[in-house]
Amino acid sequence: MRLEPFLSVDDLPFSATPDEVRERCGPPDHEGINAVALHELDYGHVVFRFQASGRLEEVTKPSAVLHLGALAVPFATLESFIATQDPDAFVRAGYVVSPRFGLAFVPGQPPWVTALARHCIATWRAMVP
């Protein structure tokens, strides 16, 4: 995954609409509303989640190596990288959440990383630890 925090994921801007994602990626393997009322476009290798208004909230995909600008961070070292680079990082529901880098992931699980829109950080922070 190539992440520009809060701006884009793999050159897809966080301003993208569901229709723009469909134009770029084609029809999803599955489309529906998830347990937290977000509209999901699931392509198997990447999941896009939108508010009902069409605003992009999250992009989740497997990422053995996370590219942050010139940095390449292997998933195996992502937890320690976040611990040293983001003093505001926190844990919610088993996810490490990084406000600085706009991402969430579960350490020790398969290397799926969720890129977050800036406004999502407050929602994650408000979750019961």
PDB file of C-alpha atoms in Angstrom:
ATOM      1  CA  MET A   1       0.000   0.000   0.000  1.00  0.00           C
ATOM      2  CA  ARG A   2       1.233   3.470  -0.878  1.00  0.00           C
ATOM      3  CA  LEU A   3      -0.243   5.907   1.621  1.00  0.00           C
ATOM      4  CA  GLU A   4      -0.213   9.679   1.697  1.00  0.00           C
ATOM      5  CA  PRO A   5      -1.878  10.102   5.098  1.00  0.00           C
ATOM      6  CA  PHE A   6      -5.359  11.591   4.815  1.00  0.00           C
ATOM      7  CA  LEU A   7      -4.819  12.407   1.128  1.00  0.00           C
ATOM      8  CA  SER A   8      -4.662   9.199  -0.909  1.00  0.00           C
ATOM      9  CA  VAL A   9      -4.170   5.449  -1.007  1.00  0.00           C
ATOM     10  CA  ASP A  10      -2.362   4.072  -4.060  1.00  0.00           C
ATOM     11  CA  ASP A  11      -3.037   7.363  -5.870  1.00  0.00           C
ATOM     12  CA  LEU A  12      -6.786   7.213  -5.155  1.00  0.00           C
ATOM     13  CA  PRO A  13      -7.736  10.403  -3.287  1.00  0.00           C
ATOM     14  CA  PHE A  14      -9.884  10.344  -0.172  1.00  0.00           C
ATOM     15  CA  SER A  15     -12.201  12.659  -2.108  1.00  0.00           C
ATOM     16  CA  ALA A  16     -13.170   9.720  -4.381  1.00  0.00           C
ATOM     17  CA  THR A  17     -16.841   8.779  -4.585  1.00  0.00           C
ATOM     18  CA  PRO A  18     -18.239   5.256  -4.891  1.00  0.00           C
ATOM     19  CA  ASP A  19     -18.863   5.879  -8.605  1.00  0.00           C
ATOM     20  CA  GLU A  20     -15.247   6.990  -9.115  1.00  0.00           C
ATOM     21  CA  VAL A  21     -14.015   3.835  -7.359  1.00  0.00           C
ATOM     22  CA  ARG A  22     -16.247   1.695  -9.612  1.00  0.00           C
ATOM     23  CA  GLU A  23     -14.902   3.531 -12.683  1.00  0.00           C
ATOM     24  CA  ARG A  24     -11.331   2.827 -11.607  1.00  0.00           C
ATOM     25  CA  CYS A  25     -11.760  -0.712 -10.253  1.00  0.00           C
ATOM     26  CA  GLY A  26     -14.839  -2.051 -12.044  1.00  0.00           C
ATOM     27  CA  PRO A  27     -17.728  -3.780 -10.317  1.00  0.00           C
ATOM     28  CA  PRO A  28     -16.940  -4.989  -6.778  1.00  0.00           C
ATOM     29  CA  ASP A  29     -17.049  -8.663  -5.785  1.00  0.00           C
ATOM     30  CA  HIS A  30     -19.473  -7.678  -3.015  1.00  0.00           C
ATOM     31  CA  GLU A  31     -21.320  -4.484  -2.160  1.00  0.00           C
ATOM     32  CA  GLY A  32     -23.383  -3.775   0.929  1.00  0.00           C
ATOM     33  CA  ILE A  33     -23.788  -2.048   4.267  1.00  0.00           C
ATOM     34  CA  ASN A  34     -21.528  -3.321   7.073  1.00  0.00           C
ATOM     35  CA  ALA A  35     -22.231  -3.669  10.814  1.00  0.00           C
ATOM     36  CA  VAL A  36     -21.333  -0.016  11.501  1.00  0.00           C
ATOM     37  CA  ALA A  37     -23.554   1.290   8.678  1.00  0.00           C
ATOM     38  CA  LEU A  38     -20.763   2.018   6.205  1.00  0.00           C
ATOM     39  CA  HIS A  39     -21.307   1.289   2.517  1.00  0.00           C
ATOM     40  CA  GLU A  40     -18.654  -1.218   1.420  1.00  0.00           C
ATOM     41  CA  LEU A  41     -17.253  -1.916  -2.004  1.00  0.00           C
ATOM     42  CA  ASP A  42     -15.315  -5.165  -1.523  1.00  0.00           C
ATOM     43  CA  TYR A  43     -12.946  -6.199  -4.302  1.00  0.00           C
ATOM     44  CA  GLY A  44     -11.368  -9.077  -2.372  1.00  0.00           C
ATOM     45  CA  HIS A  45      -7.913  -7.489  -2.462  1.00  0.00           C
ATOM     46  CA  VAL A  46      -9.151  -4.093  -1.245  1.00  0.00           C
ATOM     47  CA  VAL A  47     -12.252  -2.818   0.586  1.00  0.00           C
ATOM     48  CA  PHE A  48     -13.515   0.757   0.317  1.00  0.00           C
ATOM     49  CA  ARG A  49     -15.922   2.017   3.017  1.00  0.00           C
ATOM     50  CA  PHE A  50     -18.091   5.100   2.588  1.00  0.00           C
ATOM     51  CA  GLN A  51     -20.588   7.037   4.687  1.00  0.00           C
ATOM     52  CA  ALA A  52     -24.160   7.054   3.357  1.00  0.00           C
ATOM     53  CA  SER A  53     -23.371  10.523   1.960  1.00  0.00           C
ATOM     54  CA  GLY A  54     -20.695   8.980  -0.273  1.00  0.00           C
ATOM     55  CA  ARG A  55     -17.725  10.325   1.692  1.00  0.00           C
ATOM     56  CA  LEU A  56     -14.813   7.864   1.737  1.00  0.00           C
ATOM     57  CA  GLU A  57     -13.975   6.761   5.295  1.00  0.00           C
ATOM     58  CA  GLU A  58     -11.542   3.855   5.028  1.00  0.00           C
ATOM     59  CA  VAL A  59      -9.544   1.781   2.574  1.00  0.00           C
ATOM     60  CA  THR A  60      -8.390  -1.639   3.770  1.00  0.00           C
ATOM     61  CA  LYS A  61      -5.986  -3.859   1.892  1.00  0.00           C
ATOM     62  CA  PRO A  62      -3.202  -6.346   2.499  1.00  0.00           C
ATOM     63  CA  SER A  63       0.132  -4.616   2.784  1.00  0.00           C
ATOM     64  CA  ALA A  64       3.279  -6.618   3.409  1.00  0.00           C
ATOM     65  CA  VAL A  65       5.123  -3.309   3.014  1.00  0.00           C
ATOM     66  CA  LEU A  66       3.546   0.068   3.743  1.00  0.00           C
ATOM     67  CA  HIS A  67       4.979   2.936   1.690  1.00  0.00           C
ATOM     68  CA  LEU A  68       4.808   6.318   3.428  1.00  0.00           C
ATOM     69  CA  GLY A  69       6.467   8.827   1.162  1.00  0.00           C
ATOM     70  CA  ALA A  70      10.107   7.724   0.850  1.00  0.00           C
ATOM     71  CA  LEU A  71       9.757   5.237   3.714  1.00  0.00           C
ATOM     72  CA  ALA A  72       9.037   1.553   3.196  1.00  0.00           C
ATOM     73  CA  VAL A  73       7.824  -0.072   6.418  1.00  0.00           C
ATOM     74  CA  PRO A  74       7.406  -3.869   6.471  1.00  0.00           C
ATOM     75  CA  PHE A  75       4.198  -4.941   8.200  1.00  0.00           C
ATOM     76  CA  ALA A  76       6.285  -7.069  10.593  1.00  0.00           C
ATOM     77  CA  THR A  77       7.845  -3.879  11.990  1.00  0.00           C
ATOM     78  CA  LEU A  78       4.846  -1.555  11.641  1.00  0.00           C
ATOM     79  CA  GLU A  79       3.868  -1.779  15.320  1.00  0.00           C
ATOM     80  CA  SER A  80       7.332  -0.743  16.526  1.00  0.00           C
ATOM     81  CA  PHE A  81       7.549   1.938  13.815  1.00  0.00           C
ATOM     82  CA  ILE A  82       4.261   3.475  14.976  1.00  0.00           C
ATOM     83  CA  ALA A  83       5.323   3.226  18.635  1.00  0.00           C
ATOM     84  CA  THR A  84       8.474   5.256  17.923  1.00  0.00           C
ATOM     85  CA  GLN A  85       7.078   7.673  15.321  1.00  0.00           C
ATOM     86  CA  ASP A  86       3.601   8.496  16.634  1.00  0.00           C
ATOM     87  CA  PRO A  87       3.372   9.411  20.336  1.00  0.00           C
ATOM     88  CA  ASP A  88      -0.412   9.842  19.941  1.00  0.00           C
ATOM     89  CA  ALA A  89      -0.991   6.263  18.749  1.00  0.00           C
ATOM     90  CA  PHE A  90      -3.530   4.230  20.704  1.00  0.00           C
ATOM     91  CA  VAL A  91      -5.176   0.800  20.736  1.00  0.00           C
ATOM     92  CA  ARG A  92      -8.899   0.205  20.163  1.00  0.00           C
ATOM     93  CA  ALA A  93     -10.603  -3.162  19.708  1.00  0.00           C
ATOM     94  CA  GLY A  94      -7.208  -4.797  19.126  1.00  0.00           C
ATOM     95  CA  TYR A  95      -6.212  -2.290  16.428  1.00  0.00           C
ATOM     96  CA  VAL A  96      -3.209  -0.003  16.692  1.00  0.00           C
ATOM     97  CA  VAL A  97      -4.430   3.388  15.457  1.00  0.00           C
ATOM     98  CA  SER A  98      -1.991   6.046  14.299  1.00  0.00           C
ATOM     99  CA  PRO A  99      -3.383   9.595  14.156  1.00  0.00           C
ATOM    100  CA  ARG A 100      -0.135  10.841  12.614  1.00  0.00           C
ATOM    101  CA  PHE A 101      -0.183   8.387   9.709  1.00  0.00           C
ATOM    102  CA  GLY A 102      -3.954   7.921   9.456  1.00  0.00           C
ATOM    103  CA  LEU A 103      -4.008   4.156   9.683  1.00  0.00           C
ATOM    104  CA  ALA A 104      -5.165   1.214  11.764  1.00  0.00           C
ATOM    105  CA  PHE A 105      -4.031  -2.422  11.842  1.00  0.00           C
ATOM    106  CA  VAL A 106      -4.027  -5.494  14.053  1.00  0.00           C
ATOM    107  CA  PRO A 107      -0.490  -6.559  14.987  1.00  0.00           C
ATOM    108  CA  GLY A 108       0.260 -10.257  14.680  1.00  0.00           C
ATOM    109  CA  GLN A 109      -2.583 -10.825  12.199  1.00  0.00           C
ATOM    110  CA  PRO A 110      -2.363 -11.088   8.409  1.00  0.00           C
ATOM    111  CA  PRO A 111      -0.919  -7.829   7.053  1.00  0.00           C
ATOM    112  CA  TRP A 112      -4.113  -5.883   6.361  1.00  0.00           C
ATOM    113  CA  VAL A 113      -3.820  -2.129   6.865  1.00  0.00           C
ATOM    114  CA  THR A 114      -6.722   0.325   6.991  1.00  0.00           C
ATOM    115  CA  ALA A 115      -6.055   3.851   5.766  1.00  0.00           C
ATOM    116  CA  LEU A 116      -8.346   6.356   7.475  1.00  0.00           C
ATOM    117  CA  ALA A 117      -9.785   9.691   6.459  1.00  0.00           C
ATOM    118  CA  ARG A 118      -8.774  12.428   8.927  1.00  0.00           C
ATOM    119  CA  HIS A 119     -12.276  12.758  10.388  1.00  0.00           C
ATOM    120  CA  CYS A 120     -12.258   9.030  11.318  1.00  0.00           C
ATOM    121  CA  ILE A 121      -9.580   9.392  13.999  1.00  0.00           C
ATOM    122  CA  ALA A 122     -12.024  10.932  16.487  1.00  0.00           C
ATOM    123  CA  THR A 123     -14.459   8.061  15.944  1.00  0.00           C
ATOM    124  CA  TRP A 124     -11.734   5.484  16.616  1.00  0.00           C
ATOM    125  CA  ARG A 125     -10.566   7.432  19.674  1.00  0.00           C
ATOM    126  CA  ALA A 126     -14.121   7.550  21.059  1.00  0.00           C
ATOM    127  CA  MET A 127     -14.478   3.764  20.934  1.00  0.00           C
ATOM    128  CA  VAL A 128     -14.306   2.004  24.283  1.00  0.00           C
ATOM    129  CA  PRO A 129     -10.745   0.654  24.691  1.00  0.00           C
TER     130      PRO A 129
END
